[in-house]
Amino acid sequence: MAMDTKLVKVLLEVAPADWHSVSTETLWASPMGDHLYQLKNSPFFTKGFSYLDIVRAEFSDDAGFLVVKEVVGKSGHSTYAIWIANGIEGNADFSMHWQSLEKAGCTYEGAHGQLISVDVPASADVVEAFRLMQAGEDAGVWHFQEQNYEHAVLWSGQVQAEQAAHTEGQDQK
């Protein structure tokens, strides 16, 4: 029997204590059978999920959506949220800094012109991508936050310390 390749929406519940005060988020997903779905875009607000992850979801009458219950397969992609106070439209500073991330293999999708979800594919150098995002933040172009880290790399002590310091700073904002 051939699988229906049409995309469906799945609902993710968002941690209520996060900075954005969003309680749910929907993503496109491809049905795989047996309540399994492959995510086809990156989340903006929900931590712990990335593009192409496989999730288990069940329909909820209360929510009116397929609600994600768990991740059952990791894609190896990592996800970051970037907030650009001046927006991306016509923003030369954003364009200049984004070009380096794009060359590193990253892609993004936008929401509301000021928030983007960055996908760092498994094949990309996540350490370099992190450094480039930090450089954009240091230059005042954006603020970024790690949403989901799935890369299997050996981190140097320096990079671990930089990431820990950045994450600690985000928790205090």
XYZ file of N, CA and C in Angstrom:
519
model
N 0.843 -1.187 0.000
C 0.000 0.000 0.000
C 0.883 1.243 0.000
N 0.649 2.160 -0.890
C 1.448 3.388 -0.995
C 1.069 4.364 0.115
N 2.068 5.005 0.671
C 1.819 6.007 1.718
C 1.332 7.305 1.087
N 0.414 7.957 1.749
C -0.053 9.268 1.330
C 1.060 10.267 1.634
N 1.580 10.964 0.638
C 2.706 11.866 0.834
C 2.279 13.295 1.152
N 0.991 13.514 1.341
C 0.561 14.868 1.646
C 0.965 15.233 3.080
N 1.292 16.486 3.266
C 1.741 16.955 4.576
C 0.555 17.238 5.492
N 0.796 17.039 6.787
C -0.203 17.333 7.802
C 0.437 18.236 8.849
N -0.402 18.890 9.640
C 0.096 19.719 10.745
C 0.150 18.876 12.014
N 1.259 19.011 12.760
C 1.364 18.390 14.075
C 1.580 19.500 15.098
N 1.037 19.304 16.275
C 1.088 20.315 17.325
C 2.146 19.947 18.358
N 2.984 20.920 18.679
C 3.993 20.767 19.731
C 3.605 21.658 20.892
N 3.720 21.134 22.084
C 3.469 21.951 23.270
C 4.784 22.610 23.676
N 4.716 23.901 23.974
C 5.896 24.710 24.266
C 5.983 24.940 25.770
N 7.193 24.896 26.298
C 7.408 25.154 27.730
C 6.893 26.550 28.068
N 5.983 26.675 29.020
C 5.365 27.981 29.309
C 6.324 29.004 29.916
N 7.430 28.579 30.455
C 8.366 29.516 31.095
C 9.316 30.179 30.095
N 9.256 29.788 28.840
C 10.173 30.364 27.860
C 9.867 31.837 27.598
N 10.783 32.521 26.959
C 10.772 33.966 26.745
C 9.608 34.485 25.920
N 8.984 33.671 25.116
C 8.024 34.143 24.121
C 6.574 34.043 24.546
N 6.260 33.352 25.588
C 4.904 33.147 26.113
C 3.960 32.451 25.124
N 4.511 31.685 24.204
C 3.721 30.881 23.280
C 3.515 29.512 23.927
N 2.296 28.966 23.872
C 2.050 27.687 24.535
C 2.044 26.491 23.584
N 1.792 26.743 22.288
C 1.817 25.666 21.301
C 2.408 26.180 19.995
N 2.835 25.246 19.177
C 3.387 25.564 17.867
C 3.042 24.408 16.938
N 2.717 24.713 15.683
C 2.443 23.645 14.725
C 3.536 23.606 13.662
N 3.841 22.399 13.226
C 4.825 22.170 12.173
C 4.216 21.272 11.109
N 4.747 21.370 9.901
C 4.355 20.454 8.847
C 5.095 19.143 9.049
N 4.412 18.046 8.745
C 5.027 16.729 8.881
C 4.479 15.793 7.808
N 5.284 14.799 7.471
C 4.905 13.802 6.483
C 4.533 12.501 7.200
N 3.318 11.984 6.966
C 2.912 10.735 7.608
C 3.787 9.563 7.156
N 4.169 8.736 8.124
C 5.002 7.567 7.836
C 4.284 6.266 8.203
N 3.111 6.353 8.808
C 2.377 5.177 9.254
C 2.625 4.898 10.728
N 1.735 4.150 11.357
C 1.851 3.770 12.775
C 2.027 4.976 13.697
N 1.333 6.069 13.426
C 1.382 7.289 14.238
C 2.748 7.986 14.198
N 3.566 7.685 13.193
C 4.877 8.311 13.057
C 4.827 9.351 11.944
N 5.538 10.464 12.180
C 5.557 11.589 11.241
C 6.968 12.157 11.185
N 7.389 12.570 9.982
C 8.694 13.210 9.838
C 8.484 14.713 9.709
N 9.127 15.474 10.586
C 8.985 16.934 10.568
C 9.580 17.501 9.289
N 8.862 18.419 8.671
C 9.289 18.993 7.390
C 9.636 20.474 7.485
N 9.614 21.023 8.684
C 10.162 22.360 8.891
C 10.693 22.446 10.311
N 11.338 23.536 10.618
C 11.998 23.705 11.914
C 11.117 24.524 12.854
N 11.119 24.164 14.130
C 10.317 24.935 15.091
C 10.966 26.281 15.416
N 10.126 27.234 15.778
C 10.609 28.546 16.204
C 10.712 28.640 17.716
N 9.792 28.003 18.412
C 9.676 28.179 19.857
C 9.943 26.921 20.674
N 9.702 25.768 20.090
C 9.777 24.513 20.827
C 11.197 23.982 20.856
N 11.672 23.658 22.039
C 13.003 23.077 22.184
C 12.917 21.560 22.066
N 14.004 20.963 21.565
C 14.103 19.508 21.523
C 13.691 18.868 20.211
N 13.386 19.676 19.187
C 12.967 19.152 17.894
C 13.756 19.836 16.787
N 13.996 19.094 15.696
C 14.690 19.645 14.529
C 14.071 19.116 13.247
N 14.378 19.797 12.160
C 13.971 19.412 10.820
C 14.337 17.947 10.567
N 13.409 17.188 10.030
C 13.529 15.785 9.644
C 13.521 14.791 10.811
N 13.345 15.258 12.047
C 13.160 14.329 13.160
C 11.887 13.525 12.913
N 11.839 12.330 13.460
C 10.641 11.498 13.380
C 9.974 11.522 14.753
N 8.685 11.838 14.746
C 7.939 11.965 15.998
C 6.741 11.019 15.985
N 6.276 10.697 17.185
C 5.034 9.956 17.343
C 3.971 10.967 17.752
N 2.843 10.962 17.048
C 1.761 11.908 17.342
C 0.416 11.196 17.275
N -0.504 11.665 18.096
C -1.854 11.113 18.124
C -2.856 12.258 18.066
N -3.977 12.002 17.400
C -4.990 13.051 17.274
C -5.646 13.314 18.621
N -5.811 14.597 18.929
C -6.489 15.018 20.149
C -7.745 15.784 19.780
N -8.882 15.313 20.238
C -10.137 16.032 19.996
C -10.095 17.412 20.653
N -9.505 17.486 21.844
C -9.422 18.765 22.568
C -8.626 19.798 21.786
N -7.486 19.385 21.249
C -6.618 20.313 20.519
C -7.060 20.484 19.068
N -7.715 19.469 18.511
C -8.106 19.523 17.107
C -6.949 19.279 16.159
N -5.853 18.727 16.672
C -4.641 18.474 15.903
C -4.055 17.125 16.292
N -3.118 16.689 15.466
C -2.231 15.604 15.867
C -1.254 16.206 16.869
N -1.184 15.670 18.073
C -0.312 16.207 19.117
C 0.909 15.309 19.237
N 2.082 15.918 19.161
C 3.335 15.175 19.267
C 3.519 14.694 20.695
N 3.792 13.397 20.828
C 3.992 12.774 22.138
C 5.470 12.586 22.460
N 6.280 12.304 21.404
C 7.708 12.077 21.636
C 8.465 12.070 20.319
N 9.780 12.274 20.424
C 10.683 12.105 19.288
C 11.132 10.650 19.323
N 11.004 9.954 18.197
C 11.439 8.563 18.152
C 12.667 8.361 17.266
N 13.016 9.379 16.476
C 14.198 9.304 15.627
C 14.782 10.688 15.404
N 16.041 10.855 15.753
C 16.726 12.136 15.575
C 17.346 12.214 14.186
N 17.267 13.381 13.578
C 17.776 13.583 12.219
C 19.258 13.936 12.191
N 19.800 14.385 13.303
C 21.179 14.867 13.323
C 21.284 16.359 13.043
N 20.146 17.002 12.733
C 20.117 18.446 12.513
C 20.048 19.148 13.870
N 20.563 20.364 13.939
C 20.432 21.199 15.127
C 19.626 22.435 14.753
N 18.954 23.019 15.736
C 18.057 24.152 15.495
C 18.386 25.296 16.438
N 18.422 26.501 15.888
C 18.656 27.722 16.661
C 17.585 28.743 16.301
N 17.184 29.532 17.267
C 16.267 30.644 17.022
C 17.093 31.927 17.045
N 16.862 32.785 16.076
C 17.547 34.083 16.018
C 16.493 35.181 15.988
N 16.655 36.161 16.885
C 15.786 37.327 16.964
C 16.552 38.518 16.416
N 16.000 39.161 15.383
C 16.628 40.323 14.750
C 15.748 41.528 15.041
N 16.180 42.386 15.951
C 15.356 43.521 16.387
C 14.936 44.400 15.219
N 15.826 44.621 14.249
C 15.518 45.479 13.107
C 14.881 44.717 11.956
N 14.604 43.433 12.151
C 14.000 42.621 11.097
C 15.004 42.264 10.021
N 14.610 41.360 9.139
C 15.522 40.917 8.084
C 15.312 41.674 6.772
N 14.129 42.231 6.593
C 13.802 42.934 5.353
C 14.679 44.175 5.191
N 15.500 44.198 4.150
C 16.343 45.358 3.862
C 17.434 45.603 4.890
N 17.758 44.618 5.697
C 18.757 44.763 6.752
C 20.113 44.283 6.234
N 20.967 45.218 5.856
C 22.272 44.888 5.280
C 23.162 44.149 6.275
N 23.084 44.524 7.554
C 23.888 43.826 8.570
C 23.472 42.361 8.675
N 22.162 42.115 8.681
C 21.688 40.739 8.721
C 22.190 39.984 7.501
N 22.017 40.569 6.321
C 22.424 39.902 5.080
C 23.900 39.555 5.098
N 24.719 40.481 5.553
C 26.166 40.259 5.589
C 26.508 39.085 6.523
N 25.930 39.078 7.704
C 26.230 38.001 8.660
C 25.583 36.683 8.241
N 24.399 36.751 7.652
C 23.737 35.520 7.240
C 24.511 34.812 6.140
N 25.141 35.554 5.225
C 25.881 34.937 4.117
C 26.893 33.918 4.618
N 27.566 34.216 5.713
C 28.547 33.278 6.270
C 27.868 32.007 6.763
N 26.722 32.149 7.403
C 25.987 30.974 7.873
C 25.469 30.144 6.698
N 25.020 30.832 5.664
C 24.540 30.129 4.478
C 25.676 29.333 3.829
N 26.854 29.943 3.738
C 28.022 29.236 3.186
C 28.395 28.031 4.043
N 28.096 28.091 5.340
C 28.375 26.981 6.255
C 27.325 25.872 6.123
N 26.296 26.080 5.283
C 25.292 25.053 5.032
C 23.973 25.256 5.750
N 23.833 26.358 6.483
C 22.610 26.612 7.247
C 21.513 27.189 6.354
N 20.281 26.921 6.736
C 19.116 27.521 6.089
C 18.222 28.081 7.186
N 17.270 28.914 6.788
C 16.335 29.435 7.781
C 14.955 29.598 7.183
N 13.991 29.677 8.076
C 12.651 30.106 7.709
C 12.261 31.191 8.681
N 11.454 32.134 8.211
C 11.144 33.302 9.019
C 9.747 33.303 9.590
N 9.618 34.080 10.669
C 8.300 34.293 11.280
C 8.235 35.734 11.745
N 7.241 36.459 11.309
C 6.998 37.823 11.774
C 8.122 38.805 11.413
N 9.021 38.451 10.500
C 10.063 39.361 10.041
C 11.215 39.596 11.001
N 11.067 39.208 12.259
C 12.129 39.425 13.234
C 12.652 38.140 13.845
N 11.945 37.056 13.675
C 12.339 35.779 14.259
C 12.567 34.771 13.146
N 13.723 34.108 13.187
C 13.986 33.048 12.226
C 14.391 31.782 12.976
N 14.068 30.665 12.365
C 14.484 29.360 12.861
C 15.585 28.866 11.930
N 16.747 28.617 12.500
C 17.910 28.227 11.708
C 18.116 26.723 11.799
N 18.213 26.089 10.638
C 18.516 24.661 10.553
C 19.993 24.501 10.238
N 20.690 23.757 11.103
C 22.087 23.403 10.861
C 22.081 21.912 10.526
N 22.239 21.565 9.234
C 22.151 20.157 8.845
C 23.260 19.323 9.476
N 23.027 18.027 9.536
C 23.992 17.106 10.127
C 25.341 17.190 9.422
N 25.340 17.530 8.141
C 26.582 17.594 7.361
C 27.369 18.882 7.601
N 26.762 19.856 8.262
C 27.425 21.151 8.495
C 28.293 21.104 9.748
N 29.268 21.996 9.796
C 30.138 22.139 10.962
C 29.400 22.992 11.992
N 28.803 22.333 12.989
C 27.984 23.038 13.969
C 28.820 23.968 14.837
N 30.071 23.632 15.063
C 30.941 24.501 15.854
C 31.153 25.821 15.112
N 31.396 25.740 13.824
C 31.564 26.947 13.016
C 30.258 27.741 12.959
N 29.132 27.049 12.785
C 27.836 27.735 12.749
C 27.587 28.468 14.068
N 27.896 27.823 15.181
C 27.719 28.456 16.490
C 28.591 29.707 16.600
N 29.842 29.604 16.166
C 30.754 30.767 16.208
C 30.220 31.922 15.347
N 29.673 31.593 14.188
C 29.131 32.627 13.304
C 27.896 33.288 13.917
N 27.050 32.495 14.566
C 25.881 33.079 15.237
C 26.334 33.964 16.401
N 27.358 33.527 17.117
C 27.889 34.323 18.220
C 28.485 35.632 17.694
N 29.155 35.570 16.540
C 29.725 36.780 15.936
C 28.617 37.774 15.576
N 27.504 37.282 15.057
C 26.363 38.151 14.755
C 25.781 38.778 16.002
N 25.736 38.006 17.083
C 25.239 38.554 18.346
C 26.226 39.584 18.912
N 27.506 39.264 18.853
C 28.531 40.190 19.352
C 28.517 41.510 18.586
N 28.156 41.449 17.298
C 28.094 42.652 16.464
C 26.782 43.414 16.657
N 25.881 42.887 17.463
C 24.614 43.564 17.714
C 23.577 43.372 16.619
N 23.800 42.408 15.729
C 22.873 42.174 14.623
C 21.667 41.366 15.090
N 21.870 40.433 16.013
C 20.811 39.555 16.477
C 21.143 38.994 17.851
N 20.150 38.316 18.404
C 20.321 37.489 19.596
C 19.946 36.084 19.162
N 20.676 35.085 19.667
C 20.315 33.724 19.275
C 20.216 32.815 20.483
N 19.494 31.719 20.261
C 19.280 30.747 21.317
C 19.274 29.351 20.710
N 19.957 28.437 21.351
C 19.932 27.046 20.910
C 18.591 26.431 21.284
N 17.932 25.835 20.296
C 16.651 25.180 20.522
C 16.816 23.659 20.623
N 17.732 23.121 19.833
C 17.952 21.678 19.820
C 19.321 21.385 19.230
N 20.116 20.649 19.975
C 21.449 20.258 19.516
C 21.468 18.760 19.285
N 21.736 18.362 18.050
C 21.762 16.938 17.713
C 23.059 16.496 17.054
N 23.985 17.400 16.803
C 25.222 17.017 16.128
C 26.071 16.114 17.011
N 26.642 15.122 16.405
C 27.538 14.214 17.118
C 28.975 14.610 16.798
N 29.486 15.578 17.544
C 30.869 16.026 17.351
C 31.563 16.053 18.705
N 32.867 16.013 18.676
C 33.636 16.171 19.899
C 33.921 17.649 20.069
N 33.433 18.204 21.146
C 33.601 19.619 21.413
C 34.915 19.856 22.145
N 35.603 20.901 21.767
C 36.785 21.298 22.521
C 36.319 21.973 23.804
N 37.158 21.984 24.813
C 36.803 22.621 26.077
C 36.443 24.080 25.892
N 37.129 24.774 24.980
C 36.870 26.202 24.752
C 35.460 26.406 24.198
N 35.075 25.600 23.214
C 33.754 25.752 22.613
C 32.680 25.395 23.637
N 32.906 24.348 24.439
C 31.944 23.992 25.475
C 31.766 25.148 26.448
N 32.870 25.781 26.840
C 32.799 26.904 27.781
C 32.047 28.078 27.158
N 32.314 28.367 25.873
C 31.621 29.457 25.192
C 30.120 29.179 25.126
N 29.755 27.940 24.777
C 28.345 27.607 24.680
C 27.681 27.676 26.054
N 28.347 27.176 27.078
C 27.787 27.209 28.431
C 27.576 28.646 28.888
N 28.537 29.521 28.606
C 28.421 30.929 28.991
C 27.272 31.595 28.254
N 27.118 31.289 26.966
C 26.027 31.867 26.167
C 24.673 31.383 26.700
N 24.561 30.080 26.944
C 23.303 29.515 27.443
C 22.963 30.085 28.802
N 23.949 30.212 29.671
C 23.721 30.783 31.001
C 23.232 32.220 30.883
N 23.805 32.978 29.960
C 23.370 34.355 29.734
C 21.946 34.425 29.236
N 21.527 33.453 28.402
C 20.158 33.421 27.890
C 19.170 33.135 29.007
N 19.556 32.264 29.930
C 18.673 31.916 31.032
C 18.418 33.103 31.956
N 19.356 34.046 31.996
C 19.234 35.184 32.889
C 18.471 36.335 32.248
N 18.214 36.260 30.943
C 17.496 37.351 30.246
C 16.020 37.252 30.472
